[in-house]
PDB file of N, CA and C in Angstrom:
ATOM      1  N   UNK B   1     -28.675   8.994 -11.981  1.00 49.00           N
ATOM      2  CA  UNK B   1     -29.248   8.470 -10.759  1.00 49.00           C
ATOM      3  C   UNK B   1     -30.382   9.377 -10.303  1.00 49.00           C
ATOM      4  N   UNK B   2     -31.480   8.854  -9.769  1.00 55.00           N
ATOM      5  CA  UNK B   2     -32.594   9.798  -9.329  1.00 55.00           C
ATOM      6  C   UNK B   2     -32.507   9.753  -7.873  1.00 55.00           C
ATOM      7  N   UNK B   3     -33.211  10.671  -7.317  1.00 55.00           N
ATOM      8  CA  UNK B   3     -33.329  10.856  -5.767  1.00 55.00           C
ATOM      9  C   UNK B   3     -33.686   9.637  -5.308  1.00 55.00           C
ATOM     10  N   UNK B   4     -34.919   9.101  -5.954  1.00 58.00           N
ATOM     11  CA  UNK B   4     -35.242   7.506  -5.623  1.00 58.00           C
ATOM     12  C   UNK B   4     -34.348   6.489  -5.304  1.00 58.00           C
ATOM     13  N   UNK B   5     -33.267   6.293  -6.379  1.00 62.00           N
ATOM     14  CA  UNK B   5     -32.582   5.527  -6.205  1.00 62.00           C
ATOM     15  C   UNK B   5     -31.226   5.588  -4.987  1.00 62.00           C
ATOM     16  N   UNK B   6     -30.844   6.996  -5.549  1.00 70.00           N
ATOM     17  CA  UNK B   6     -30.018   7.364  -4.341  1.00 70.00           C
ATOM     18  C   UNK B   6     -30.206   6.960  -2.920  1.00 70.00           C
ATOM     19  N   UNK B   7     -31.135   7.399  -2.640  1.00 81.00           N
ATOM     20  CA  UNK B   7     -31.941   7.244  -0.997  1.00 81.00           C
ATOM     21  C   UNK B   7     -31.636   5.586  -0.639  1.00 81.00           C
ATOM     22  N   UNK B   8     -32.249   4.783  -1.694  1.00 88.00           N
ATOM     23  CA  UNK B   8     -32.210   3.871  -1.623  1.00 88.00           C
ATOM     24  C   UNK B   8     -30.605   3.229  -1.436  1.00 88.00           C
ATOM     25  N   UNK B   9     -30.106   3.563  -2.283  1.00 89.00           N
ATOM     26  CA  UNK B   9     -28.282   3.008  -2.005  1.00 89.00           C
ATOM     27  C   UNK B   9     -27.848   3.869  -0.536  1.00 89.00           C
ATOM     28  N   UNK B  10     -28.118   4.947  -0.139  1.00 92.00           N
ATOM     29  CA  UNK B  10     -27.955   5.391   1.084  1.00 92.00           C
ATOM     30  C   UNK B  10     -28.219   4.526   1.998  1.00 92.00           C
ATOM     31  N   UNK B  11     -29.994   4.414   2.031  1.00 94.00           N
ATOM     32  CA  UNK B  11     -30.454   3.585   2.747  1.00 94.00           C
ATOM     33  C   UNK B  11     -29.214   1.739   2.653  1.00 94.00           C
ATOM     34  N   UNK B  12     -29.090   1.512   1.874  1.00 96.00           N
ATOM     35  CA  UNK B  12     -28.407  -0.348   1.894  1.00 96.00           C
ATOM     36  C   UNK B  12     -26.819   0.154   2.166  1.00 96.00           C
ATOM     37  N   UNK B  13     -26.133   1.202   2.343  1.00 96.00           N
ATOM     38  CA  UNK B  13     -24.851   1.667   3.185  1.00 96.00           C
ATOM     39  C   UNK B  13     -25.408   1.911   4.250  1.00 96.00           C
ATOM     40  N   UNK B  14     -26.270   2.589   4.973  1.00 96.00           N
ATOM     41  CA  UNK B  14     -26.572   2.266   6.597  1.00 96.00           C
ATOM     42  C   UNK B  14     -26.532   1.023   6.908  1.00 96.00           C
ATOM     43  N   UNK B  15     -27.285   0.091   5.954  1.00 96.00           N
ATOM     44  CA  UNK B  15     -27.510  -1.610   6.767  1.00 96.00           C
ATOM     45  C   UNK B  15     -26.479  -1.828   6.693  1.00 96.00           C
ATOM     46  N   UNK B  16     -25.948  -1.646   5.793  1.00 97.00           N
ATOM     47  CA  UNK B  16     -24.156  -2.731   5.572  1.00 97.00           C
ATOM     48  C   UNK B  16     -23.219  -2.080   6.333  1.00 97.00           C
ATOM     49  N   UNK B  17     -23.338  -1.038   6.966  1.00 96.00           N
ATOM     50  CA  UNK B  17     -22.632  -0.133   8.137  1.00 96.00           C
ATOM     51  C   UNK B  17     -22.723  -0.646   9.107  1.00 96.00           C
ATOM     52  N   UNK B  18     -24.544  -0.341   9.438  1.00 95.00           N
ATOM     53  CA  UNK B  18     -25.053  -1.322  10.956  1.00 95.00           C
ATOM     54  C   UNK B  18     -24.568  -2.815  11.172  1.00 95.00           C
ATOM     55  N   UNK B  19     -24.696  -3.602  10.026  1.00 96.00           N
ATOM     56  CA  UNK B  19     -24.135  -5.072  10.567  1.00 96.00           C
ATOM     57  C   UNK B  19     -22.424  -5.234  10.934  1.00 96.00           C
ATOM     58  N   UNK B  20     -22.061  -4.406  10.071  1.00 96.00           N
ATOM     59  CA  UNK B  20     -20.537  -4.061  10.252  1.00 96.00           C
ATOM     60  C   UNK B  20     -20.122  -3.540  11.616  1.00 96.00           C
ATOM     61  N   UNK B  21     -20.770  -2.094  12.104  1.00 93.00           N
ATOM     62  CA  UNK B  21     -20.474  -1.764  13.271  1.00 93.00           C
ATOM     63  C   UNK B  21     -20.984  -2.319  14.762  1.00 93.00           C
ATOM     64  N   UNK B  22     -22.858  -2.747  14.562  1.00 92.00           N
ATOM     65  CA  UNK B  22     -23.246  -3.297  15.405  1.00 92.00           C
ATOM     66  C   UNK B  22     -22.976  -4.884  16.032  1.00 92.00           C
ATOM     67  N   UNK B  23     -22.748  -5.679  14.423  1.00 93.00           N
ATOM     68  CA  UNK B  23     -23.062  -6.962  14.811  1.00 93.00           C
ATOM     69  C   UNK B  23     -21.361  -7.514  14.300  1.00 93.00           C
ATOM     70  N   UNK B  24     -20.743  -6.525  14.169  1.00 94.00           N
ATOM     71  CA  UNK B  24     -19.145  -7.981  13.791  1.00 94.00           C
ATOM     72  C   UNK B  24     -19.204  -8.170  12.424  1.00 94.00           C
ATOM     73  N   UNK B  25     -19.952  -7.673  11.574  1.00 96.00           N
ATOM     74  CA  UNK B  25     -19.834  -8.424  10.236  1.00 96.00           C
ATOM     75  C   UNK B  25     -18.541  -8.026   9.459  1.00 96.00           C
ATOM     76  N   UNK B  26     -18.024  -8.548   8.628  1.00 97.00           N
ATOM     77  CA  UNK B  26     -17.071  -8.030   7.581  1.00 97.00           C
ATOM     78  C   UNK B  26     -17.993  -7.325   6.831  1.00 97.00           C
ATOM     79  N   UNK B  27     -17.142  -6.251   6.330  1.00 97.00           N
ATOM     80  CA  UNK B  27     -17.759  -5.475   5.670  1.00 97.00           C
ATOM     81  C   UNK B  27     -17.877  -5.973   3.588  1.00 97.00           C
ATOM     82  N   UNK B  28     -17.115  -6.706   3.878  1.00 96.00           N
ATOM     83  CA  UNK B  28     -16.776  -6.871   1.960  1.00 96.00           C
ATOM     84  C   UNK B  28     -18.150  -8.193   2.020  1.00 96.00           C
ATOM     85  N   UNK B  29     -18.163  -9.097   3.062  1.00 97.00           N
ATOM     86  CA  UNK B  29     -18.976 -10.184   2.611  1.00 97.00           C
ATOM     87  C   UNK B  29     -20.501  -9.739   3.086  1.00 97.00           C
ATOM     88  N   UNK B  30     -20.844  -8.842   3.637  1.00 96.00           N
ATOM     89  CA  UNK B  30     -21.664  -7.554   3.903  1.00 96.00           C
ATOM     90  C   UNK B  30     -22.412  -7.561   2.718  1.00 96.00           C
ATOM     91  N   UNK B  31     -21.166  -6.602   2.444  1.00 96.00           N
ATOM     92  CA  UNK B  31     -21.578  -5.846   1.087  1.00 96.00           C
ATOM     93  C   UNK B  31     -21.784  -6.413  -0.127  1.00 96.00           C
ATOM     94  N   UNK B  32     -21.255  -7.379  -0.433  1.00 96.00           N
ATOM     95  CA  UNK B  32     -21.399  -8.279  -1.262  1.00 96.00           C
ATOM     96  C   UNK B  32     -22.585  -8.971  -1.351  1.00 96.00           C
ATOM     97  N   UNK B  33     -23.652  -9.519  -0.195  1.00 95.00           N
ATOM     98  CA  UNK B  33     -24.476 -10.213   0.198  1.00 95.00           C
ATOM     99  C   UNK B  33     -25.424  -9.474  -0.427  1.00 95.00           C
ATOM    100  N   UNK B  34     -25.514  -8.505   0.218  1.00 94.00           N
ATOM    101  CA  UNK B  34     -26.526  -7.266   0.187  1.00 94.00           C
ATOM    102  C   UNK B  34     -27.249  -6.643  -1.446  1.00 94.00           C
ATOM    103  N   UNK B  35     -26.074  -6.718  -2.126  1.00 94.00           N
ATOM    104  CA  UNK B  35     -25.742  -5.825  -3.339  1.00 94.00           C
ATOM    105  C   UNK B  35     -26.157  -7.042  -4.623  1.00 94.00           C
ATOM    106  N   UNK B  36     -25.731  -8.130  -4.265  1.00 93.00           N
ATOM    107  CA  UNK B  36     -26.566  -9.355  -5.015  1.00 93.00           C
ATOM    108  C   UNK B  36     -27.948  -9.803  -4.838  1.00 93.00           C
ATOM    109  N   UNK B  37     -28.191  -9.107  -3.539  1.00 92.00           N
ATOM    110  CA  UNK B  37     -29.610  -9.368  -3.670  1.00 92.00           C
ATOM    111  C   UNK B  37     -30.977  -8.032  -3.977  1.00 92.00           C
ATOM    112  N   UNK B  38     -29.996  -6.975  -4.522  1.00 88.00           N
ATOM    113  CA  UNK B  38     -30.217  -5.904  -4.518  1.00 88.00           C
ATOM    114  C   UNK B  38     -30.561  -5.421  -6.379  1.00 88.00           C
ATOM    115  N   UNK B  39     -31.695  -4.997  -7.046  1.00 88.00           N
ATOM    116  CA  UNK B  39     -31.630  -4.686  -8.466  1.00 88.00           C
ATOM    117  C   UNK B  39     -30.952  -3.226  -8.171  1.00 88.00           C
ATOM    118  N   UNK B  40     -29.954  -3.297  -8.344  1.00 89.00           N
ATOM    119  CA  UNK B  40     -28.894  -1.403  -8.531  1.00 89.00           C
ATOM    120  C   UNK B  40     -28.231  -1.136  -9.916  1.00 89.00           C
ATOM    121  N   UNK B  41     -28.681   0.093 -10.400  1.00 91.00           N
ATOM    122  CA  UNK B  41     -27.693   0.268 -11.576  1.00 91.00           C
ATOM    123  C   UNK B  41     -26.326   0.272 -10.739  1.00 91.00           C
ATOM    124  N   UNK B  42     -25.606  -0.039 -11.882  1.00 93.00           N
ATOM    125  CA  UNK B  42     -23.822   0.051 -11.538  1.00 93.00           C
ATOM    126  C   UNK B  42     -23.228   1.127 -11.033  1.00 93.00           C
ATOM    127  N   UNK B  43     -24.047   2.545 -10.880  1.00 91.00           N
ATOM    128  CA  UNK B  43     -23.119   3.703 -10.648  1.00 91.00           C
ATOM    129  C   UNK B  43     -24.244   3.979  -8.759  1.00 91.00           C
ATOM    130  N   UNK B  44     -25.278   3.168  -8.752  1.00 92.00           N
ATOM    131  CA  UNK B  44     -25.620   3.131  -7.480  1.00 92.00           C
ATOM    132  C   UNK B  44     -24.732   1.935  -6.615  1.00 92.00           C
ATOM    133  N   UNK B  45     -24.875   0.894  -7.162  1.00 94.00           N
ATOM    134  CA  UNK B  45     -23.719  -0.190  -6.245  1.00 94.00           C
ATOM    135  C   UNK B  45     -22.585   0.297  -6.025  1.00 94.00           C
ATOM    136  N   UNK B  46     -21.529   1.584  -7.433  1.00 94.00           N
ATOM    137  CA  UNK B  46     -20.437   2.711  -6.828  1.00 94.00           C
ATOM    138  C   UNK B  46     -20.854   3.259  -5.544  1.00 94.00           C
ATOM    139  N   UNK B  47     -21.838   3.767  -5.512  1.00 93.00           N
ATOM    140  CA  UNK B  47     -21.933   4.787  -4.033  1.00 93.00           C
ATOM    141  C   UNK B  47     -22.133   3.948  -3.197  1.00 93.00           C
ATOM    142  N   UNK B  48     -22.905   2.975  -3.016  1.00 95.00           N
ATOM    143  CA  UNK B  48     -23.011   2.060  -1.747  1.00 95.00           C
ATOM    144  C   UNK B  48     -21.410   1.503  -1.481  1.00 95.00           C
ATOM    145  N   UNK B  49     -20.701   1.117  -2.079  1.00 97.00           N
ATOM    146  CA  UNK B  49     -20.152   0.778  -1.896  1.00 97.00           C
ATOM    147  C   UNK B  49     -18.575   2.130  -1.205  1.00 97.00           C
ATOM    148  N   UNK B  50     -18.659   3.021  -1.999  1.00 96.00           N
ATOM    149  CA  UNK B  50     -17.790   4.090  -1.378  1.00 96.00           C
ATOM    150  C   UNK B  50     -18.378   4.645  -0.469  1.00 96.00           C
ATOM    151  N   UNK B  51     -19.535   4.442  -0.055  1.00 96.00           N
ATOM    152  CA  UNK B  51     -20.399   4.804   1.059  1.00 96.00           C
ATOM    153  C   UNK B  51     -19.663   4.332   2.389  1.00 96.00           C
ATOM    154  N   UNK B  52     -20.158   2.654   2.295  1.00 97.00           N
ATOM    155  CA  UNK B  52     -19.579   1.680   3.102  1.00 97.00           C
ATOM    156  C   UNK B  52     -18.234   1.671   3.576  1.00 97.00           C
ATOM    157  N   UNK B  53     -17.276   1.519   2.433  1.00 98.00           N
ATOM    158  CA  UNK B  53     -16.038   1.362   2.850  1.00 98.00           C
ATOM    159  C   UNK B  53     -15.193   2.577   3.005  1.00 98.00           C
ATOM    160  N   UNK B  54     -15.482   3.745   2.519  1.00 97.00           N
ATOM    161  CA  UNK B  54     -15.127   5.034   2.959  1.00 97.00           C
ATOM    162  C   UNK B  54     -15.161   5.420   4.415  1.00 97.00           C
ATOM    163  N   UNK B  55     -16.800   5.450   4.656  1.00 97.00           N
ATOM    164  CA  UNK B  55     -17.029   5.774   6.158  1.00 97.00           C
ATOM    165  C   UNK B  55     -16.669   4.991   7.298  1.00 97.00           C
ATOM    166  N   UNK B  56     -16.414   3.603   6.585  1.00 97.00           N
ATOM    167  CA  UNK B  56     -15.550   2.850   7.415  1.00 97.00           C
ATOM    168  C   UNK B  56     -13.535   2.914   7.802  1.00 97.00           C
ATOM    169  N   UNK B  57     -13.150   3.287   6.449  1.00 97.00           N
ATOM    170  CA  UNK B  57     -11.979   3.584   6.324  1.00 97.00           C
ATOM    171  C   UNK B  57     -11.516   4.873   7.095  1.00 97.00           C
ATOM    172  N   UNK B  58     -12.533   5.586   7.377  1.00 98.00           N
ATOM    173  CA  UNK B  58     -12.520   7.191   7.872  1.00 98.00           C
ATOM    174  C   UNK B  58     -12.871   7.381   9.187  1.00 98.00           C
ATOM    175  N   UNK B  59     -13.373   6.182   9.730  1.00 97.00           N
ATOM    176  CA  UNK B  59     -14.185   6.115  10.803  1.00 97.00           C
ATOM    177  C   UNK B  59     -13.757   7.155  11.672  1.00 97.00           C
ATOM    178  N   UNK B  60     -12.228   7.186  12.280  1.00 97.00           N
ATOM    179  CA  UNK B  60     -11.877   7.936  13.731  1.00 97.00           C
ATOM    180  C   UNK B  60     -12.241   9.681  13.121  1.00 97.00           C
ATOM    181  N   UNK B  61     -11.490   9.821  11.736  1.00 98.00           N
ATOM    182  CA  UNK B  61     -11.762  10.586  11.629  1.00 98.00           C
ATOM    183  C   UNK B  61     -13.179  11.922  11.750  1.00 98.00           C
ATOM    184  N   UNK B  62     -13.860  10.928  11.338  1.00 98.00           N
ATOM    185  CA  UNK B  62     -15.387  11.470  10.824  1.00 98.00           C
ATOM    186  C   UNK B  62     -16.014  11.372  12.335  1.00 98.00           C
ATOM    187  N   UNK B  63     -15.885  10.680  13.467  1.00 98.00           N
ATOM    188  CA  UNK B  63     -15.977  10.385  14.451  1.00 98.00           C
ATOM    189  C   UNK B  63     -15.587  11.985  15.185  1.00 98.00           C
ATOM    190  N   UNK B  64     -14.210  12.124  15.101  1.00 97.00           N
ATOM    191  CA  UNK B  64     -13.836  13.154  15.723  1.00 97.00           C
ATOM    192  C   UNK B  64     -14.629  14.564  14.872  1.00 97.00           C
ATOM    193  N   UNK B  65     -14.742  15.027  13.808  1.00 97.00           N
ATOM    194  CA  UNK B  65     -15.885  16.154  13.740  1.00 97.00           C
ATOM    195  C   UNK B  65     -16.597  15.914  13.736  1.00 97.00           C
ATOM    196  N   UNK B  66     -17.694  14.563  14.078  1.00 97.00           N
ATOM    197  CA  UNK B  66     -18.848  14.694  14.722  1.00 97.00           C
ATOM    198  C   UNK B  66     -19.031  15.101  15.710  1.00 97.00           C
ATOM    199  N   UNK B  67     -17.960  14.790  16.971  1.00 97.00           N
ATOM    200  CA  UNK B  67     -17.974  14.984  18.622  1.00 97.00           C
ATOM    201  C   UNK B  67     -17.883  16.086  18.168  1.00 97.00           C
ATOM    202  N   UNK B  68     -17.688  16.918  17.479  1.00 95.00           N
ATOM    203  CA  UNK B  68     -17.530  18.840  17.942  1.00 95.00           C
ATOM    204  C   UNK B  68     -18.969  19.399  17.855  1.00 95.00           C
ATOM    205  N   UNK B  69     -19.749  18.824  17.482  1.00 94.00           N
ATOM    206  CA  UNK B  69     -20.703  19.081  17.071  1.00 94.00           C
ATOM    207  C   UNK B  69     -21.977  18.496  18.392  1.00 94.00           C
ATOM    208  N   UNK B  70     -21.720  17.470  19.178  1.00 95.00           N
ATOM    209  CA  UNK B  70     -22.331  16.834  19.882  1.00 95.00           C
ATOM    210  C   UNK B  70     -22.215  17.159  21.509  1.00 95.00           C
ATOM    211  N   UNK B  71     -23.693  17.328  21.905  1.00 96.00           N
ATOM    212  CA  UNK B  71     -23.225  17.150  23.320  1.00 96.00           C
ATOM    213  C   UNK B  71     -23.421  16.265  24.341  1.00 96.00           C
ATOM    214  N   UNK B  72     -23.046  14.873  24.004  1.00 96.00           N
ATOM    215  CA  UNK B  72     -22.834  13.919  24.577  1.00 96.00           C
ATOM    216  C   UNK B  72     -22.101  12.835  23.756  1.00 96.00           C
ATOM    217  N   UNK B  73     -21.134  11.835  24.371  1.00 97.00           N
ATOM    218  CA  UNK B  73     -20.449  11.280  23.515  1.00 97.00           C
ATOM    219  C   UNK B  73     -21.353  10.241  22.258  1.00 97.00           C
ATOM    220  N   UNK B  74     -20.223  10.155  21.573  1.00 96.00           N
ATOM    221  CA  UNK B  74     -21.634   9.437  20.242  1.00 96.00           C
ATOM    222  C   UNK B  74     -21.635   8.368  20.380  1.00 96.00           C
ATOM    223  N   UNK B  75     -20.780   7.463  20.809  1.00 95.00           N
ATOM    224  CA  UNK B  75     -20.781   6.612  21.437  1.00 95.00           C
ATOM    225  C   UNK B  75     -22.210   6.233  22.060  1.00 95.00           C
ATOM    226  N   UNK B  76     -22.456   7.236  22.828  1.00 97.00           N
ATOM    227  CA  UNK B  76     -23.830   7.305  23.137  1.00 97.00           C
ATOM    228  C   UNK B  76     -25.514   6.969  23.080  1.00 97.00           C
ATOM    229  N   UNK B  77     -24.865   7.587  21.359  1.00 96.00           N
ATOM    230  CA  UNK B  77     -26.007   7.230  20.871  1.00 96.00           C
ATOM    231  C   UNK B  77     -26.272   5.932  20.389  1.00 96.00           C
ATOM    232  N   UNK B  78     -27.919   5.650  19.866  1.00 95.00           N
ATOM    233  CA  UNK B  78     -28.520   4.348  19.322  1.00 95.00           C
ATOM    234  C   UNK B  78     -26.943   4.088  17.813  1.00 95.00           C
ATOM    235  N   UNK B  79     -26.670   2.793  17.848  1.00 94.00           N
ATOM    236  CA  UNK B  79     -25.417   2.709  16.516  1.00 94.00           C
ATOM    237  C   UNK B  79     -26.295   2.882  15.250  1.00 94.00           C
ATOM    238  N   UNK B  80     -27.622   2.710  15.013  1.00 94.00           N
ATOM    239  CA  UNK B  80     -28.166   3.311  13.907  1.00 94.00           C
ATOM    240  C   UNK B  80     -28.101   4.846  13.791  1.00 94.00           C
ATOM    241  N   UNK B  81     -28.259   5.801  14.570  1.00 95.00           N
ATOM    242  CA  UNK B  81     -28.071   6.955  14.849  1.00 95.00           C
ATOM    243  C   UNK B  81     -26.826   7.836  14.136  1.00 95.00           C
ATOM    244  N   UNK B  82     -25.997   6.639  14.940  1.00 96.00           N
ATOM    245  CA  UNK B  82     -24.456   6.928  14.430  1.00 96.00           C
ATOM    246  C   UNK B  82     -23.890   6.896  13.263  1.00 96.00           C
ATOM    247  N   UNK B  83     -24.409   5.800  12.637  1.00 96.00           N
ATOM    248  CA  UNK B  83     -23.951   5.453  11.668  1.00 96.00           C
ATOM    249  C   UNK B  83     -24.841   6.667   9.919  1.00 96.00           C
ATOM    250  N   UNK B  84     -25.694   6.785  10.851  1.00 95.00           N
ATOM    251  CA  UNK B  84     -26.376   7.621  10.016  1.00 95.00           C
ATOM    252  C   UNK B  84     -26.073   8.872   9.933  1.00 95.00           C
ATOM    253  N   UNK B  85     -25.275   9.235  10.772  1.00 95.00           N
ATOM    254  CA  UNK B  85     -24.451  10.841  11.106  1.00 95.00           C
ATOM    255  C   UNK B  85     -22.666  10.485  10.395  1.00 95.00           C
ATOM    256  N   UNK B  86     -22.615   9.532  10.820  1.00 96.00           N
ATOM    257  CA  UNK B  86     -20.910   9.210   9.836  1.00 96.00           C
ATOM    258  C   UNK B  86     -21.462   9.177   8.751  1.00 96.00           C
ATOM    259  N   UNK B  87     -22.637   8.553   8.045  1.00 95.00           N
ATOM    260  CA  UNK B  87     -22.941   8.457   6.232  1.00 95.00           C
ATOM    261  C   UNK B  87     -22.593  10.485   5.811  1.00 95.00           C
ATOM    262  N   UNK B  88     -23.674  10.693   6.449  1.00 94.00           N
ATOM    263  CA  UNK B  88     -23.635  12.324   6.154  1.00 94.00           C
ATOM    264  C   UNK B  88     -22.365  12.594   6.615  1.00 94.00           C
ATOM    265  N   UNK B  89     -21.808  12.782   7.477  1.00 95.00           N
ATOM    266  CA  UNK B  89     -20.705  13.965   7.670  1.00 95.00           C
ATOM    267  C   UNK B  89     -19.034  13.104   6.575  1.00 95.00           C
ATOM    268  N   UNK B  90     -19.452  11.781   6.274  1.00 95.00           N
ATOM    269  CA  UNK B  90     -18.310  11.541   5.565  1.00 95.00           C
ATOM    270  C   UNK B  90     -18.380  11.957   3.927  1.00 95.00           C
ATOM    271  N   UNK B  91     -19.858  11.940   3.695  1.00 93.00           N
ATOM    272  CA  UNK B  91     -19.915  12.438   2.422  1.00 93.00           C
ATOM    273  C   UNK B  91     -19.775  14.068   2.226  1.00 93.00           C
ATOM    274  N   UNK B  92     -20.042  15.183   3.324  1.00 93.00           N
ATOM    275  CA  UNK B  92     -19.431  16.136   3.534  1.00 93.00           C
ATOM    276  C   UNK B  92     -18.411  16.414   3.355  1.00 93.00           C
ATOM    277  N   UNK B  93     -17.125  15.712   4.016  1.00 94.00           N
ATOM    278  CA  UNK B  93     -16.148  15.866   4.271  1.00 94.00           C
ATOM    279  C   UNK B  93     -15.271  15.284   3.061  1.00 94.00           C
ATOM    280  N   UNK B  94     -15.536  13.955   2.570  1.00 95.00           N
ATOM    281  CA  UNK B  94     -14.994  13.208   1.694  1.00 95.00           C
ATOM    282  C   UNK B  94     -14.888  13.506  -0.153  1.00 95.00           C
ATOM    283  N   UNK B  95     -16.554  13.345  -0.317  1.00 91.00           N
ATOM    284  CA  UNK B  95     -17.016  12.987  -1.543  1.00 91.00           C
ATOM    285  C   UNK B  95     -17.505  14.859  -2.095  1.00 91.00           C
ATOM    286  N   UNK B  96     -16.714  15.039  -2.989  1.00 86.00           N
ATOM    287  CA  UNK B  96     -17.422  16.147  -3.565  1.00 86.00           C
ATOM    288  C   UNK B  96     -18.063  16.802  -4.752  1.00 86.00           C
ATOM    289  N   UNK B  97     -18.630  15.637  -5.046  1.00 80.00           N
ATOM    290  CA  UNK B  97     -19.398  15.517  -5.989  1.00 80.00           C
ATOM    291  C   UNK B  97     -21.428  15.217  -5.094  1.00 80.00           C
ATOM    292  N   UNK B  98     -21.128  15.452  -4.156  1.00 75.00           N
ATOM    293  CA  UNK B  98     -22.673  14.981  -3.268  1.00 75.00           C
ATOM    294  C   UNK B  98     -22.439  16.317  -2.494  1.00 75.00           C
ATOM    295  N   UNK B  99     -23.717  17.425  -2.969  1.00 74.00           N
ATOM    296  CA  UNK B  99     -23.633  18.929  -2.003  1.00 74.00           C
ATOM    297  C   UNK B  99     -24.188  18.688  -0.613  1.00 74.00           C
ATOM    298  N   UNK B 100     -23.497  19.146   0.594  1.00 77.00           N
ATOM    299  CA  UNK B 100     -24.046  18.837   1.686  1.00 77.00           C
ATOM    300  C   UNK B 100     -25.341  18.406   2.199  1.00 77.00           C
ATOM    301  N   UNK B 101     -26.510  19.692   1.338  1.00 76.00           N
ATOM    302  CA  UNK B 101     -27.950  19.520   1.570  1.00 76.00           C
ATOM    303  C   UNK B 101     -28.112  17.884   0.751  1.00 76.00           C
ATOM    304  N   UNK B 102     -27.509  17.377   0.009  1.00 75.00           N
ATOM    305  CA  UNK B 102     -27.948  15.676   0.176  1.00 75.00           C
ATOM    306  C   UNK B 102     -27.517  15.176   0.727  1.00 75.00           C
ATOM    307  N   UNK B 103     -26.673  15.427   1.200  1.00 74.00           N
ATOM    308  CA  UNK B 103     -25.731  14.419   2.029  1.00 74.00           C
ATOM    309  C   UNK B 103     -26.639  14.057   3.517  1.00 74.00           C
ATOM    310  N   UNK B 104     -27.226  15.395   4.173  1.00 73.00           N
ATOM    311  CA  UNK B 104     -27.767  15.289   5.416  1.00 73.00           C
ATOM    312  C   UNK B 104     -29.642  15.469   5.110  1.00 73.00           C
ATOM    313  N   UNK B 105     -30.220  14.985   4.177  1.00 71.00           N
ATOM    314  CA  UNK B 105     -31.383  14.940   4.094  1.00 71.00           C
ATOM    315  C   UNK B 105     -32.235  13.649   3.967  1.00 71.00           C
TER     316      UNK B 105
END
């Protein structure tokens, strides 16, 4: 996988996050939508997809060491914001095969 591509599957787990968290969507028919209309090698549609349903599965968690870190609730913030701080701090916390400095760049 190259940085290019990566970014890019990063980038299509924020959207499929945002419609999920902002707008009500299911996340499987989301992701599914998205990923068919998407040219991804197979080991990038892996990360979007453990992206998605990880940081979703983890949510309270990853939620709660974000607030330690924040000084105002996150809640707070814009849900693109958010969701872009759960991608990073779940791949921190979760996935360890992705070194922090990608995770939050």
């Amino acid at each position: 996988m190259t940085k290019l591509k990566v970014a890019k599957a990063r980038e299509i787990a924020l959207e499929v996050l945002t419609k999920v968290v902002d707008q009500g969507a299911y996340a499987n028919l989301a992701l599914q939508q998205i990923l068919s209309s998407e040219q991804l090698a197979q080991a990038d549609k892996a990360l979007v997809t453990e992206l998605v349903y990880g940081s979703l599965k983890q949510r309270l968690t990853v939620d709660w060491h974000l607030q330690s870190f924040l000084s105002k609730p996150l809640g707070s913030l814009p849900v693109l914001l958010q969701n872009v701080l759960r991608l990073g701090a779940y791949q921190i916390l979760y996935l360890d095969r992705v070194p922090p400095r990608a995770a939050i760049n």
